Short mmCIF file of C-alpha atoms and ligand atoms in Angstrom, two decimals:
data_model
loop_
_atom_site.label_atom_id
_atom_site.label_comp_id
_atom_site.label_asym_id
_atom_site.label_seq_id
_atom_site.Cartn_x
_atom_site.Cartn_y
_atom_site.Cartn_z
CA MET P 1 -6.85 -3.40 -23.67
CA THR P 2 -6.38 -4.92 -20.23
CA GLY P 3 -8.58 -7.41 -18.40
CA SER P 4 -11.39 -6.29 -16.09
CA ASP P 5 -11.40 -7.17 -12.37
CA LYS P 6 -13.21 -10.42 -13.09
CA THR P 7 -10.53 -11.63 -15.51
CA GLN P 8 -7.54 -10.30 -13.62
CA GLY P 9 -6.33 -13.80 -12.68
CA LEU P 10 -5.66 -14.49 -16.37
CA ALA P 11 -3.03 -11.81 -16.95
CA GLY P 12 0.25 -13.46 -17.88
CA ARG P 13 -1.25 -16.98 -17.86
CA ARG P 14 -0.11 -19.44 -20.52
CA LEU P 15 -3.22 -21.03 -21.95
CA LEU P 16 -3.24 -23.91 -24.38
CA LEU P 17 -6.54 -23.95 -26.27
CA CYS P 18 -7.38 -27.31 -27.85
CA VAL P 19 -10.13 -26.97 -30.44
CA GLY P 20 -12.31 -29.98 -31.23
CA GLY P 21 -14.25 -30.69 -34.42
CA GLY P 22 -17.70 -29.26 -33.92
CA ILE P 23 -19.65 -26.39 -35.44
CA ALA P 24 -19.11 -24.43 -32.21
CA ALA P 25 -15.40 -24.22 -33.15
CA TYR P 26 -16.13 -20.78 -34.60
CA LYS P 27 -16.84 -19.53 -31.06
CA ALA P 28 -13.32 -20.58 -30.03
CA LEU P 29 -12.04 -17.73 -32.22
CA GLU P 30 -13.86 -15.21 -30.05
CA LEU P 31 -12.54 -17.05 -26.99
CA VAL P 32 -8.94 -16.48 -28.11
CA ARG P 33 -9.61 -12.77 -28.56
CA ARG P 34 -11.18 -12.51 -25.10
CA LEU P 35 -8.39 -14.45 -23.42
CA ARG P 36 -5.84 -12.16 -24.99
CA ASP P 37 -7.86 -9.13 -23.93
CA ALA P 38 -7.62 -10.53 -20.40
CA GLY P 39 -3.84 -10.52 -20.74
CA ALA P 40 -3.27 -14.26 -21.28
CA GLN P 41 -0.87 -15.81 -23.76
CA VAL P 42 -2.69 -18.30 -25.94
CA GLN P 43 -1.41 -21.12 -28.12
CA VAL P 44 -3.87 -23.16 -30.16
CA ALA P 45 -3.91 -26.81 -31.16
CA MET P 46 -6.65 -28.15 -33.44
CA THR P 47 -7.95 -31.62 -34.19
CA ALA P 48 -8.36 -32.66 -37.81
CA GLY P 49 -12.13 -32.25 -37.39
CA ALA P 50 -11.76 -28.71 -36.07
CA GLN P 51 -9.92 -27.75 -39.25
CA GLN P 52 -13.02 -28.71 -41.25
CA PHE P 53 -14.87 -25.87 -39.51
CA VAL P 54 -12.30 -23.11 -38.95
CA THR P 55 -8.88 -22.51 -40.45
CA PRO P 56 -5.63 -22.66 -38.47
CA LEU P 57 -4.78 -19.29 -40.01
CA SER P 58 -7.70 -17.60 -38.21
CA PHE P 59 -6.42 -18.85 -34.86
CA GLN P 60 -2.88 -17.89 -35.76
CA ALA P 61 -3.95 -14.32 -36.54
CA LEU P 62 -5.83 -14.02 -33.26
CA SER P 63 -3.39 -15.82 -30.96
CA GLY P 64 -0.20 -14.39 -32.45
CA HIS P 65 1.35 -17.88 -32.45
CA PRO P 66 1.51 -20.54 -35.15
CA THR P 67 -1.46 -22.89 -34.79
CA ARG P 68 -0.52 -26.51 -34.12
CA THR P 69 -2.41 -29.06 -36.17
CA SER P 70 -0.39 -32.26 -36.31
CA LEU P 71 2.00 -34.43 -34.34
CA TRP P 72 3.94 -35.01 -37.53
CA ASP P 73 4.74 -31.43 -38.51
CA SER P 74 8.55 -31.43 -38.33
CA ALA P 75 8.96 -27.67 -38.74
CA ALA P 76 6.52 -26.94 -35.90
CA GLU P 77 8.07 -29.67 -33.76
CA GLN P 78 11.49 -28.16 -34.27
CA ALA P 79 10.28 -24.74 -33.14
CA MET P 80 8.58 -26.19 -30.05
CA GLY P 81 8.13 -29.92 -29.52
CA HIS P 82 4.67 -31.10 -28.43
CA ILE P 83 5.96 -32.19 -25.03
CA GLU P 84 7.49 -28.76 -24.62
CA LEU P 85 4.16 -27.18 -25.56
CA ALA P 86 2.35 -29.40 -23.03
CA ARG P 87 4.83 -28.21 -20.40
CA TRP P 88 4.60 -24.58 -21.51
CA ALA P 89 0.89 -24.43 -20.66
CA ASP P 90 -0.19 -23.58 -17.15
CA GLN P 91 -3.81 -24.24 -18.10
CA VAL P 92 -5.39 -26.29 -20.88
CA ILE P 93 -8.86 -25.47 -22.17
CA VAL P 94 -10.61 -27.80 -24.61
CA ALA P 95 -13.32 -25.92 -26.51
CA PRO P 96 -15.42 -27.20 -28.06
CA ALA P 97 -15.02 -30.64 -26.48
CA THR P 98 -17.00 -32.94 -28.78
CA ALA P 99 -18.44 -36.28 -27.64
CA ASP P 100 -15.64 -38.06 -29.50
CA LEU P 101 -12.90 -35.91 -28.02
CA MET P 102 -14.31 -36.37 -24.51
CA ALA P 103 -14.33 -40.15 -25.08
CA ARG P 104 -10.73 -40.12 -26.26
CA LEU P 105 -9.64 -37.95 -23.32
CA ALA P 106 -11.54 -40.14 -20.84
CA HIS P 107 -9.73 -43.21 -22.16
CA GLY P 108 -6.31 -41.58 -22.21
CA LEU P 109 -5.83 -41.99 -25.95
CA ALA P 110 -2.96 -40.16 -27.62
CA ASP P 111 -3.87 -40.73 -31.24
CA ASP P 112 -3.51 -37.13 -32.40
CA LEU P 113 -1.86 -33.90 -31.31
CA VAL P 114 -4.69 -32.65 -29.07
CA THR P 115 -5.12 -35.88 -27.08
CA THR P 116 -1.34 -36.26 -26.80
CA LEU P 117 -1.02 -32.73 -25.41
CA CYS P 118 -3.80 -33.38 -22.90
CA LEU P 119 -2.11 -36.58 -21.78
CA ALA P 120 1.35 -35.05 -21.60
CA THR P 121 0.44 -31.95 -19.63
CA THR P 122 0.42 -31.65 -15.86
CA ALA P 123 -1.50 -28.36 -16.07
CA PRO P 124 -5.15 -28.30 -14.99
CA VAL P 125 -7.53 -29.13 -17.83
CA MET P 126 -10.93 -27.54 -18.38
CA ILE P 127 -13.34 -28.74 -21.03
CA ALA P 128 -16.25 -26.86 -22.62
CA PRO P 129 -18.45 -29.55 -24.16
CA ALA P 130 -20.63 -28.89 -27.21
CA MET P 131 -22.64 -31.45 -29.13
CA ASN P 132 -26.13 -32.58 -30.08
CA HIS P 133 -28.21 -32.92 -26.90
CA ARG P 134 -28.87 -36.62 -27.44
CA MET P 135 -25.14 -37.24 -27.69
CA TRP P 136 -24.63 -35.21 -24.50
CA GLU P 137 -27.32 -37.12 -22.62
CA HIS P 138 -26.11 -40.54 -23.83
CA PRO P 139 -24.87 -42.68 -20.92
CA ALA P 140 -21.56 -43.16 -22.75
CA THR P 141 -20.89 -39.41 -22.79
CA GLN P 142 -22.15 -38.96 -19.23
CA GLY P 143 -19.87 -41.81 -18.14
CA ASN P 144 -16.89 -40.17 -19.85
CA LEU P 145 -17.82 -36.88 -18.20
CA ALA P 146 -17.85 -38.54 -14.77
CA THR P 147 -14.46 -40.15 -15.49
CA LEU P 148 -12.96 -36.82 -16.51
CA ARG P 149 -14.42 -35.00 -13.50
CA GLY P 150 -13.16 -37.74 -11.20
CA ARG P 151 -9.71 -36.96 -12.53
CA GLY P 152 -10.09 -33.29 -11.63
CA VAL P 153 -10.97 -32.03 -15.09
CA ARG P 154 -13.19 -28.97 -14.79
CA VAL P 155 -16.23 -28.57 -16.97
CA VAL P 156 -17.89 -25.39 -18.20
CA GLY P 157 -21.33 -25.72 -19.82
CA PRO P 158 -22.87 -26.99 -21.97
CA ASN P 159 -25.80 -24.58 -21.99
CA ASP P 160 -29.37 -25.38 -22.80
CA GLY P 161 -30.95 -23.85 -25.89
CA PRO P 162 -31.21 -24.03 -29.66
CA LEU P 163 -28.63 -26.29 -31.32
CA ALA P 164 -27.16 -26.07 -34.79
CA GLU P 165 -29.35 -28.85 -36.23
CA GLY P 166 -32.57 -27.00 -35.42
CA GLU P 167 -33.13 -28.97 -32.22
CA SER P 168 -32.99 -27.66 -28.70
CA GLY P 169 -31.51 -28.99 -25.46
CA PRO P 170 -28.34 -29.07 -23.37
CA GLY P 171 -25.41 -29.08 -25.78
CA ARG P 172 -24.56 -25.49 -26.67
CA LEU P 173 -20.99 -24.47 -26.07
CA ALA P 174 -20.73 -22.12 -23.08
CA GLU P 175 -20.40 -18.53 -24.29
CA PRO P 176 -16.80 -17.29 -24.63
CA GLY P 177 -17.41 -14.86 -21.75
CA GLU P 178 -18.51 -17.75 -19.50
CA ILE P 179 -15.44 -19.79 -20.39
CA VAL P 180 -13.17 -16.83 -19.67
CA ALA P 181 -14.92 -16.29 -16.33
CA ALA P 182 -14.60 -19.98 -15.44
CA LEU P 183 -10.88 -19.94 -16.24
CA ALA P 184 -10.41 -16.75 -14.25
CA ASN P 185 -12.31 -18.25 -11.29
CA HIS P 186 -9.99 -21.20 -11.19
CA ALA P 187 -6.83 -19.30 -12.02
CA ASP P 188 -5.28 -20.16 -8.68
CA ASP P 189 -7.55 -22.57 -6.81
CA ALA P 190 -7.54 -25.46 -9.27
CA PRO P 191 -5.82 -28.14 -7.23
CA SER P 192 -6.85 -27.04 -3.73
CA VAL P 193 -10.67 -27.43 -3.74
CA PRO P 194 -11.61 -30.84 -2.29
CA GLN P 195 -13.44 -32.98 -4.85
CA ASP P 196 -15.66 -34.46 -2.17
CA LEU P 197 -18.76 -34.51 -4.40
CA ALA P 198 -17.00 -36.25 -7.31
CA GLY P 199 -19.17 -38.93 -8.87
CA LEU P 200 -22.41 -37.51 -7.43
CA LYS P 201 -25.22 -35.88 -9.37
CA VAL P 202 -26.80 -32.82 -7.79
CA VAL P 203 -29.97 -31.10 -9.02
CA VAL P 204 -30.59 -27.55 -7.81
CA SER P 205 -33.66 -25.40 -8.40
CA ALA P 206 -33.28 -21.65 -8.16
CA GLY P 207 -35.04 -18.36 -8.72
CA PRO P 208 -38.72 -17.46 -8.85
CA THR P 209 -41.42 -18.85 -11.10
CA TYR P 210 -43.72 -16.69 -13.19
CA GLU P 211 -47.33 -17.80 -13.54
CA ASP P 212 -48.93 -16.16 -16.56
CA LEU P 213 -52.31 -14.48 -16.01
CA ASP P 214 -52.65 -13.35 -19.60
CA PRO P 215 -50.21 -12.63 -22.46
CA VAL P 216 -48.75 -9.57 -20.68
CA ARG P 217 -49.07 -10.20 -16.91
CA TYR P 218 -47.84 -12.77 -14.50
CA LEU P 219 -47.71 -13.61 -10.81
CA GLY P 220 -44.10 -13.65 -9.65
CA ASN P 221 -42.00 -13.14 -6.55
CA ARG P 222 -38.84 -11.35 -5.49
CA SER P 223 -36.45 -14.31 -5.47
CA SER P 224 -33.20 -13.31 -7.21
CA GLY P 225 -31.87 -16.85 -7.62
CA LYS P 226 -28.51 -15.79 -6.14
CA MET P 227 -28.48 -18.37 -3.35
CA GLY P 228 -29.42 -21.29 -5.61
CA PHE P 229 -26.87 -20.25 -8.24
CA ALA P 230 -24.18 -19.98 -5.55
CA VAL P 231 -25.06 -23.45 -4.24
CA ALA P 232 -24.92 -24.89 -7.77
CA ALA P 233 -21.53 -23.23 -8.37
CA SER P 234 -20.18 -24.51 -5.09
CA ALA P 235 -21.34 -28.11 -5.72
CA ALA P 236 -19.77 -28.05 -9.19
CA LYS P 237 -16.46 -26.76 -7.79
CA ARG P 238 -16.44 -29.74 -5.44
CA GLY P 239 -16.74 -32.18 -8.32
CA ALA P 240 -20.49 -32.86 -8.55
CA ALA P 241 -22.30 -33.13 -11.88
CA VAL P 242 -24.78 -30.31 -11.38
CA THR P 243 -28.03 -29.56 -13.19
CA LEU P 244 -29.44 -26.15 -12.32
CA VAL P 245 -33.12 -25.65 -13.08
CA ALA P 246 -33.49 -21.88 -13.14
CA GLY P 247 -36.60 -19.73 -13.08
CA PRO P 248 -36.51 -16.34 -14.82
CA VAL P 249 -33.40 -14.61 -13.43
CA HIS P 250 -30.60 -12.51 -14.87
CA LEU P 251 -27.59 -14.45 -13.63
CA PRO P 252 -24.69 -16.01 -15.52
CA THR P 253 -24.45 -19.80 -15.57
CA PRO P 254 -21.91 -20.97 -12.97
CA ALA P 255 -18.84 -22.77 -14.32
CA GLY P 256 -19.31 -26.46 -14.91
CA VAL P 257 -23.07 -26.42 -14.42
CA THR P 258 -25.74 -27.66 -16.86
CA ARG P 259 -28.51 -25.08 -16.81
CA VAL P 260 -32.15 -25.57 -17.79
CA ASP P 261 -34.20 -22.37 -17.95
CA VAL P 262 -37.90 -22.50 -17.08
CA ARG P 263 -40.64 -19.98 -16.40
CA SER P 264 -43.58 -21.53 -14.55
CA ALA P 265 -43.94 -23.92 -11.61
CA ALA P 266 -45.28 -26.55 -14.00
CA GLN P 267 -42.20 -26.20 -16.23
CA MET P 268 -39.91 -26.34 -13.21
CA HIS P 269 -41.65 -29.51 -12.03
CA GLN P 270 -41.17 -31.08 -15.44
CA ALA P 271 -37.50 -30.02 -15.72
CA VAL P 272 -36.59 -31.20 -12.21
CA PHE P 273 -38.08 -34.64 -12.80
CA ALA P 274 -36.39 -34.82 -16.22
CA ALA P 275 -33.07 -34.20 -14.45
CA LEU P 276 -33.58 -37.12 -12.04
CA PRO P 277 -32.28 -39.61 -10.99
CA ALA P 278 -29.80 -37.75 -8.83
CA ASP P 279 -28.03 -38.22 -5.52
CA VAL P 280 -28.89 -34.85 -4.04
CA TYR P 281 -31.77 -32.42 -4.66
CA ILE P 282 -31.54 -28.87 -3.36
CA GLY P 283 -34.79 -26.94 -3.77
CA ALA P 284 -33.73 -23.31 -3.50
CA ALA P 285 -36.36 -21.97 -5.90
CA ALA P 286 -39.23 -19.82 -4.71
CA VAL P 287 -41.93 -21.78 -6.48
CA ALA P 288 -45.34 -20.16 -6.84
CA ASP P 289 -47.90 -21.90 -4.62
CA TYR P 290 -50.80 -20.94 -6.88
CA THR P 291 -51.24 -20.54 -10.61
CA PRO P 292 -54.25 -19.36 -12.66
CA ARG P 293 -56.64 -22.22 -13.35
CA VAL P 294 -56.69 -21.09 -17.00
CA PRO P 295 -54.46 -18.23 -18.19
CA ALA P 296 -56.51 -15.77 -20.27
CA ALA P 297 -55.82 -16.06 -23.99
CA ASP P 298 -56.22 -12.29 -24.43
CA LYS P 299 -55.21 -9.37 -22.22
CA ILE P 300 -57.62 -9.03 -19.28
CA LYS P 301 -59.57 -5.75 -19.61
CA LYS P 302 -60.26 -3.43 -16.70
CA SER P 303 -64.03 -3.67 -17.06
CA SER P 304 -65.19 -3.84 -13.44
CA GLU P 305 -64.21 -2.36 -10.06
CA SER P 306 -62.70 -5.56 -8.72
CA LEU P 307 -61.15 -8.65 -10.24
CA ALA P 308 -61.08 -12.10 -8.66
CA LEU P 309 -58.44 -14.48 -9.90
CA ASP P 310 -59.23 -18.16 -9.98
CA LEU P 311 -56.04 -19.85 -8.79
CA VAL P 312 -55.20 -23.49 -8.22
CA ARG P 313 -52.36 -25.07 -6.22
CA THR P 314 -49.15 -25.90 -8.02
CA PRO P 315 -47.44 -29.26 -7.45
CA ASP P 316 -45.05 -29.20 -4.48
CA ILE P 317 -41.90 -30.15 -6.38
CA LEU P 318 -39.77 -30.57 -3.28
CA ALA P 319 -42.27 -32.81 -1.47
CA GLU P 320 -42.71 -34.92 -4.61
CA VAL P 321 -38.94 -35.33 -5.04
CA ALA P 322 -38.63 -36.32 -1.36
CA ALA P 323 -41.44 -38.87 -1.81
CA GLN P 324 -39.71 -40.52 -4.81
CA THR P 325 -39.61 -44.25 -4.50
CA GLN P 326 -36.21 -44.26 -6.10
CA ALA P 327 -34.70 -42.54 -3.09
CA LEU P 328 -32.15 -39.79 -3.30
CA LYS P 329 -29.31 -39.69 -0.79
CA LEU P 330 -30.24 -36.22 0.43
CA VAL P 331 -33.15 -33.85 -0.21
CA VAL P 332 -32.69 -30.28 0.98
CA GLY P 333 -35.36 -27.59 1.03
CA PHE P 334 -35.23 -23.88 1.68
CA ALA P 335 -37.69 -21.92 3.76
CA ALA P 336 -38.04 -18.19 3.62
CA GLU P 337 -39.94 -17.03 6.70
CA THR P 338 -40.71 -13.67 8.22
CA ASN P 339 -41.34 -14.91 11.80
CA ASN P 340 -41.09 -18.03 14.00
CA VAL P 341 -38.40 -19.23 11.61
CA ALA P 342 -37.28 -22.31 13.56
CA GLU P 343 -40.76 -23.58 14.29
CA TYR P 344 -42.04 -23.28 10.72
CA ALA P 345 -38.84 -24.73 9.32
CA ARG P 346 -39.01 -27.84 11.51
CA LYS P 347 -42.67 -28.30 10.58
CA LYS P 348 -41.76 -28.21 6.88
CA LEU P 349 -38.86 -30.60 7.43
CA GLU P 350 -41.35 -33.14 8.72
CA ALA P 351 -44.33 -32.39 6.51
CA LYS P 352 -42.30 -32.64 3.31
CA ARG P 353 -40.16 -35.53 4.65
CA LEU P 354 -36.91 -33.72 3.91
CA ASP P 355 -33.43 -34.61 5.07
CA MET P 356 -32.59 -30.98 5.72
CA ILE P 357 -34.18 -27.55 5.53
CA VAL P 358 -32.34 -24.28 5.32
CA ALA P 359 -34.28 -21.40 6.79
CA ASN P 360 -33.65 -17.75 6.44
CA ARG P 361 -35.54 -14.74 7.60
CA VAL P 362 -36.76 -12.49 4.81
CA GLY P 363 -37.74 -8.89 5.24
CA ILE P 364 -34.65 -7.98 7.29
CA ALA P 365 -32.19 -5.27 6.31
CA ASP P 366 -29.01 -7.30 5.66
CA GLY P 367 -30.15 -10.39 3.85
CA GLY P 368 -33.08 -11.99 2.12
CA PHE P 369 -34.12 -12.16 -1.49
CA GLU P 370 -32.23 -9.55 -3.48
CA SER P 371 -29.25 -9.15 -1.17
CA ASP P 372 -25.81 -10.60 -1.88
CA ARG P 373 -25.58 -11.56 1.79
CA ASN P 374 -27.70 -13.66 4.06
CA ALA P 375 -27.78 -15.44 7.40
CA MET P 376 -29.44 -18.80 7.76
CA THR P 377 -29.94 -21.91 9.86
CA ALA P 378 -30.02 -25.48 8.62
CA TYR P 379 -32.19 -28.03 10.46
CA TRP P 380 -32.14 -31.79 10.17
CA LYS P 381 -33.76 -34.41 12.35
CA GLU P 382 -31.02 -34.68 14.93
CA GLY P 383 -29.45 -31.27 14.77
CA GLU P 384 -29.11 -27.76 13.44
CA ARG P 385 -26.38 -25.38 12.37
CA SER P 386 -26.46 -21.60 12.12
CA PHE P 387 -24.56 -19.72 9.46
CA ALA P 388 -23.68 -16.15 10.43
CA SER P 389 -24.28 -13.30 7.99
CA ALA P 390 -21.92 -13.70 5.01
CA PRO P 391 -21.89 -13.33 1.22
CA LYS P 392 -24.18 -15.92 -0.39
CA THR P 393 -21.18 -17.46 -2.21
CA GLN P 394 -19.51 -18.16 1.16
CA LEU P 395 -22.75 -19.46 2.69
CA ALA P 396 -23.10 -21.79 -0.29
CA ASP P 397 -19.60 -23.22 0.34
CA GLU P 398 -20.43 -23.71 4.03
CA LEU P 399 -23.77 -25.33 3.18
CA ILE P 400 -22.00 -27.75 0.82
CA ASP P 401 -19.59 -28.58 3.68
CA LEU P 402 -22.62 -29.52 5.79
CA ILE P 403 -24.21 -31.49 2.92
CA VAL P 404 -20.98 -33.50 2.51
CA GLU P 405 -21.01 -34.16 6.29
CA ARG P 406 -24.64 -35.33 6.21
CA LEU P 407 -23.98 -37.53 3.17
CA ASN P 408 -21.17 -39.21 5.06
CA ALA P 409 -23.10 -39.42 8.36
O1 LIG O 501 -43.78 -24.60 1.70
P1 LIG O 501 -42.79 -23.60 1.22
O2 LIG O 501 -43.11 -23.07 -0.17
O3 LIG O 501 -42.46 -22.50 2.15
O4 LIG O 501 -41.44 -24.46 1.10
C1 LIG O 501 -40.31 -23.94 0.52
C2 LIG O 501 -39.53 -25.05 -0.11
O5 LIG O 501 -40.39 -25.85 -0.92
C3 LIG O 501 -38.46 -24.55 -1.05
O6 LIG O 501 -37.37 -25.45 -0.98
C4 LIG O 501 -39.14 -24.60 -2.41
O7 LIG O 501 -38.19 -24.76 -3.45
C5 LIG O 501 -40.03 -25.80 -2.28
N1 LIG O 501 -41.29 -25.73 -3.06
C6 LIG O 501 -41.45 -26.55 -4.16
N2 LIG O 501 -42.63 -26.54 -4.87
C7 LIG O 501 -43.64 -25.72 -4.51
C8 LIG O 501 -43.48 -24.88 -3.39
C9 LIG O 501 -42.30 -24.92 -2.69
O8 LIG O 501 -40.54 -27.29 -4.51
N3 LIG O 501 -44.76 -25.72 -5.21
#
């Protein structure tokens, strides 16, 4: 089997997979299979902890190479010394990266085979963290993460959701498919992307919200989430620690982004504030302005000719973030307008006390909600910049350029 278009960059690549000691190690087996399907050569090194969860033999069968487990294995060293192996790799992927392994990597330890390989290699390193959510959120781990990112280490995941211990939160290993996609994305751009957001935390909201009317119906909107996801991906590529609060959309999590899925405006409000403090907030979500005062417990019956819904205003997340006493460096809003775009956008910039607003016209042929392309104009107090029609991924890169400029202004 050969790789699809999306994984083409991996054909012929020499990947060193370092497996850490967490329950998610079993998913690394699937990762090896997928990487090989994409045409990559894979060699595997395991920590002692990893071998408590999965056997070296399983990796050997899947990778087609002997699995490396120790610095002190003279037979393996004779076949290929660890320094040679570190040089062989043109990409290192650490999956799962446990809290302990991240700490050891951040501090440059070389107390076992895996950390020694990571220290000895000059190849780009990507980590896929997986751990209990409290360990992930601990300032020690977040500090180590920032150190690693600052050094150019790329990060994929962790995802939000159920964890092995019956708890739920950010800490799930990114799915093998996501890790493969992240590696393919960075197959040739690893060193060239400027890390001009390194050390900064960026929170992005994206997608629509669904406000439940009853157990089967909701009020929603046509936002696809594509722009917000592209902005989150772009910020992560530039070195930011990104939390993406996503309404109900069908989009893969961008590489290196921590994703929190929500449904309603109230949940989005809660998740955004839980993700603060941050340096930059980008509100790209199409948040419902109204929600039912009380959602019906049972399905609403069609008993009369007309139906009036009793709706109340939702909190304006963006305005509340902008009004935070603990000020962010930059708060950016989006405005989707059908007419008088500039005028309405400037009004919102002022009314919500934003640093920047990005306006686009919806309801036009080439652009808007569901399209992969868009054209838009950013306004800030002293200026504006127009972005000509382009794919949303390119617009996101250009918008991040502007955000970096405004941060440095
Ligand atoms: O006022 P309007 O909804 O047009 O403003 C759009 C901007 O405000 C977007 O950035 C959107 O994410 C944000 N917004 C919000 N909370 C709301 C409504 C809008 O954060 N309840």
